[in-house]
Amino acid sequence: MKRCVVIGGADIGRYDRIRSYLRADDFYICCDSGLKHREGLGIVPDLIVGDFDSYEDPHLEAETITLPCEKDDTDTVFAVKEALARGFHEFLLVGVIGGRLDHTLGNVSLLLMLDTRGKAAMAVDDYSEMEIVSNIPAQIGGRYAFFSLLNISGTAQGITIKNARYPLDGEEITCEYQYGISNEVLPGMTAEVSVQRGRLLLIKVLP
């Protein structure tokens, strides 16, 4: 099945980098002011959702779901839920990191939601890739400048890091002490991260 790309309204400065993640058969959902990225990303939305409080409805031919301004879900959360209801299993989130911190943190939590539902998901911005590490170990190649591990779910125990400058063997990272920041893959190696209990946010920083 096609991958769902959810496009939010956070600023994108390096469109060339973000475009490199896109596939010809992706299904694009633009969330409100995410519509401003159409030209920079070179995409045509398949679905538009939003309350249009931050971007005027362009009245395109694409399917459009107009949301009320007063609601529990942000436009981006609604878009992800709608994509889940339509049966998508793989997600790429762009334009969701940066600007307002509250929206950024809320959008990062979408990675947890999708992981809970067994979906493959990644968020990308101008500088990094973000994904959840849970029951399946993550591989990190040498193309990344750094990688960081953050506990954002409350439990992260039995953490093992191999083939990295700062290895771990069955350790714990707590929400109060985030010491897993700015690790490096050893030259010529592929690092591996696993966690026995709980989940971690893996951020891979691009050069």
Short mmCIF file of C-alpha atoms in Angstrom, two decimals:
data_model
loop_
_atom_site.label_atom_id
_atom_site.label_comp_id
_atom_site.label_asym_id
_atom_site.label_seq_id
_atom_site.Cartn_x
_atom_site.Cartn_y
_atom_site.Cartn_z
CA MET A 1 0.00 0.00 0.00
CA LYS A 2 1.10 3.60 -0.57
CA ARG A 3 2.92 5.49 2.16
CA CYS A 4 1.09 8.44 3.71
CA VAL A 5 3.04 11.71 3.88
CA VAL A 6 1.54 14.19 6.33
CA ILE A 7 2.67 17.76 5.72
CA GLY A 8 2.38 20.29 8.54
CA GLY A 9 2.91 24.02 8.61
CA ALA A 10 6.28 24.25 10.40
CA ASP A 11 8.95 26.02 8.38
CA ILE A 12 11.07 24.05 5.92
CA GLY A 13 14.33 25.66 4.82
CA ARG A 14 15.94 22.81 2.90
CA TYR A 15 13.31 21.63 0.45
CA ASP A 16 15.89 19.71 -1.56
CA ARG A 17 16.68 17.57 1.47
CA ILE A 18 13.02 16.90 2.29
CA ARG A 19 12.19 16.13 -1.35
CA SER A 20 14.81 13.37 -1.31
CA TYR A 21 12.57 11.39 1.07
CA LEU A 22 9.50 11.52 -1.18
CA ARG A 23 8.35 8.71 -3.43
CA ALA A 24 6.43 8.90 -6.69
CA ASP A 25 3.47 6.93 -5.29
CA ASP A 26 3.15 8.68 -1.89
CA PHE A 27 -0.28 9.80 -0.69
CA TYR A 28 -0.03 13.43 0.46
CA ILE A 29 -2.13 15.02 3.19
CA CYS A 30 -1.63 18.77 3.64
CA CYS A 31 -2.65 20.11 7.03
CA ASP A 32 -3.89 23.71 6.86
CA SER A 33 -0.75 25.89 6.46
CA GLY A 34 1.13 22.81 5.27
CA LEU A 35 -0.35 23.87 1.93
CA LYS A 36 2.38 26.52 1.70
CA HIS A 37 4.91 23.75 1.07
CA ARG A 38 3.27 22.45 -2.13
CA GLU A 39 5.58 24.27 -4.51
CA GLY A 40 8.75 23.78 -2.47
CA LEU A 41 8.13 20.05 -2.21
CA GLY A 42 6.79 19.74 -5.74
CA ILE A 43 3.68 17.84 -4.68
CA VAL A 44 -0.05 17.89 -5.34
CA PRO A 45 -2.13 17.08 -2.24
CA ASP A 46 -4.40 14.04 -2.33
CA LEU A 47 -6.22 15.23 0.78
CA ILE A 48 -6.42 18.59 2.56
CA VAL A 49 -7.51 18.86 6.19
CA GLY A 50 -7.72 21.90 8.41
CA ASP A 51 -9.73 24.62 10.04
CA PHE A 52 -7.98 27.18 7.81
CA ASP A 53 -7.17 29.50 10.68
CA SER A 54 -3.55 29.86 9.52
CA TYR A 55 -3.94 29.46 5.75
CA GLU A 56 -6.78 30.37 3.42
CA ASP A 57 -8.58 27.46 1.82
CA PRO A 58 -7.28 27.47 -1.80
CA HIS A 59 -10.33 25.46 -2.96
CA LEU A 60 -8.30 22.98 -4.95
CA GLU A 61 -9.81 19.97 -6.67
CA ALA A 62 -8.30 17.72 -3.99
CA GLU A 63 -10.57 16.13 -1.41
CA THR A 64 -10.89 18.58 1.48
CA ILE A 65 -12.07 18.02 5.05
CA THR A 66 -12.86 21.31 6.77
CA LEU A 67 -12.52 21.11 10.54
CA PRO A 68 -13.97 23.33 13.27
CA CYS A 69 -11.59 25.76 14.96
CA GLU A 70 -12.56 24.47 18.42
CA LYS A 71 -11.60 20.80 18.67
CA ASP A 72 -9.48 18.38 20.71
CA ASP A 73 -7.20 17.31 17.85
CA THR A 74 -4.81 19.58 16.01
CA ASP A 75 -5.09 19.49 12.23
CA THR A 76 -2.00 17.25 12.11
CA VAL A 77 -3.37 14.80 14.67
CA PHE A 78 -6.64 14.65 12.77
CA ALA A 79 -4.75 13.96 9.53
CA VAL A 80 -2.86 11.04 11.08
CA LYS A 81 -6.07 9.58 12.54
CA GLU A 82 -7.79 9.95 9.18
CA ALA A 83 -4.91 8.17 7.45
CA LEU A 84 -5.10 5.36 10.00
CA ALA A 85 -8.83 5.02 9.35
CA ARG A 86 -8.03 4.71 5.64
CA GLY A 87 -5.69 1.81 6.31
CA PHE A 88 -2.22 3.30 5.84
CA HIS A 89 0.63 1.37 7.49
CA GLU A 90 3.64 3.59 6.73
CA PHE A 91 3.96 7.29 7.53
CA LEU A 92 6.35 10.15 6.84
CA LEU A 93 5.76 13.38 8.75
CA VAL A 94 7.25 16.60 7.35
CA GLY A 95 6.77 20.22 8.34
CA VAL A 96 5.86 19.12 11.85
CA ILE A 97 9.04 20.09 13.76
CA GLY A 98 9.98 23.67 14.57
CA GLY A 99 8.22 26.91 15.39
CA ARG A 100 5.87 26.50 18.33
CA LEU A 101 7.27 24.06 20.87
CA ASP A 102 3.82 22.86 21.94
CA HIS A 103 2.99 21.79 18.39
CA THR A 104 6.43 20.21 17.96
CA LEU A 105 6.09 18.10 21.12
CA GLY A 106 2.55 17.15 20.19
CA ASN A 107 3.70 16.06 16.75
CA VAL A 108 6.58 14.02 18.17
CA SER A 109 4.00 12.18 20.27
CA LEU A 110 2.35 11.10 17.02
CA LEU A 111 5.36 8.84 16.49
CA LEU A 112 4.44 7.13 19.77
CA MET A 113 0.81 6.80 18.66
CA LEU A 114 1.81 5.21 15.39
CA ASP A 115 4.31 2.89 17.07
CA THR A 116 1.61 1.73 19.48
CA ARG A 117 -0.51 0.81 16.47
CA GLY A 118 2.35 -1.10 14.87
CA LYS A 119 2.87 1.39 12.05
CA ALA A 120 6.20 2.40 10.53
CA ALA A 121 6.71 6.14 10.99
CA MET A 122 9.44 8.74 10.68
CA ALA A 123 9.50 12.52 11.02
CA VAL A 124 12.07 14.56 9.15
CA ASP A 125 13.12 18.19 9.30
CA ASP A 126 15.97 20.21 7.79
CA TYR A 127 18.56 18.59 10.05
CA SER A 128 17.40 15.20 11.28
CA GLU A 129 15.29 12.06 11.11
CA MET A 130 13.19 10.94 14.08
CA GLU A 131 11.70 7.55 14.85
CA ILE A 132 10.67 5.39 17.79
CA VAL A 133 12.76 2.44 18.96
CA SER A 134 10.64 -0.16 20.76
CA ASN A 135 10.46 -3.89 20.13
CA ILE A 136 12.62 -3.88 16.99
CA PRO A 137 16.30 -2.77 17.15
CA ALA A 138 17.25 0.26 15.06
CA GLN A 139 20.23 0.45 12.74
CA ILE A 140 22.20 3.69 12.30
CA GLY A 141 24.56 4.00 9.37
CA GLY A 142 27.70 6.08 9.16
CA ARG A 143 26.12 8.84 7.05
CA TYR A 144 24.84 10.59 10.16
CA ALA A 145 26.87 13.20 12.04
CA PHE A 146 25.37 12.25 15.42
CA PHE A 147 22.47 10.36 16.91
CA SER A 148 20.60 10.89 20.16
CA LEU A 149 18.28 8.75 22.28
CA LEU A 150 15.60 10.39 24.41
CA ASN A 151 13.16 8.85 26.83
CA ILE A 152 9.80 10.45 26.04
CA SER A 153 7.46 7.69 27.18
CA GLY A 154 8.33 7.29 30.89
CA THR A 155 10.04 3.89 30.66
CA ALA A 156 13.24 3.03 28.82
CA GLN A 157 15.22 0.17 30.35
CA GLY A 158 17.56 -2.49 29.10
CA ILE A 159 19.05 -0.11 26.55
CA THR A 160 21.93 -1.45 24.48
CA ILE A 161 24.01 0.56 22.02
CA LYS A 162 26.59 -1.21 19.86
CA ASN A 163 29.23 0.07 17.45
CA ALA A 164 29.06 3.63 18.76
CA ARG A 165 31.47 5.96 20.49
CA TYR A 166 29.43 5.72 23.70
CA PRO A 167 28.11 2.15 24.03
CA LEU A 168 25.54 0.96 26.55
CA ASP A 169 24.73 -2.52 27.82
CA GLY A 170 21.36 -2.99 29.48
CA GLU A 171 21.16 0.54 30.90
CA GLU A 172 18.30 2.93 31.64
CA ILE A 173 17.62 6.48 30.46
CA THR A 174 15.11 8.41 32.53
CA CYS A 175 13.00 11.42 31.60
CA GLU A 176 14.86 13.39 34.27
CA TYR A 177 18.36 12.56 33.02
CA GLN A 178 18.67 12.47 29.24
CA TYR A 179 22.31 11.45 28.85
CA GLY A 180 21.88 9.76 25.47
CA ILE A 181 22.50 12.88 23.39
CA SER A 182 25.11 13.33 20.62
CA ASN A 183 26.49 9.83 20.19
CA GLU A 184 28.49 8.86 17.10
CA VAL A 185 28.67 5.78 14.91
CA LEU A 186 32.16 4.26 14.90
CA PRO A 187 33.98 4.70 11.56
CA GLY A 188 33.10 2.02 9.05
CA MET A 189 30.46 0.50 11.34
CA THR A 190 26.68 0.42 11.64
CA ALA A 191 25.42 1.21 15.12
CA GLU A 192 22.54 -0.72 16.65
CA VAL A 193 20.14 0.45 19.36
CA SER A 194 17.72 -1.77 21.26
CA VAL A 195 15.51 -1.38 24.32
CA GLN A 196 14.03 -4.24 26.36
CA ARG A 197 11.30 -2.29 28.20
CA GLY A 198 9.67 0.91 27.05
CA ARG A 199 10.46 3.11 24.09
CA LEU A 200 13.01 5.68 22.96
CA LEU A 201 12.95 8.56 20.52
CA LEU A 202 15.89 8.13 18.14
CA ILE A 203 17.05 11.33 16.45
CA LYS A 204 19.59 10.87 13.66
CA VAL A 205 21.33 14.15 12.86
CA LEU A 206 22.38 14.73 9.27
CA PRO A 207 25.62 16.55 8.39
#
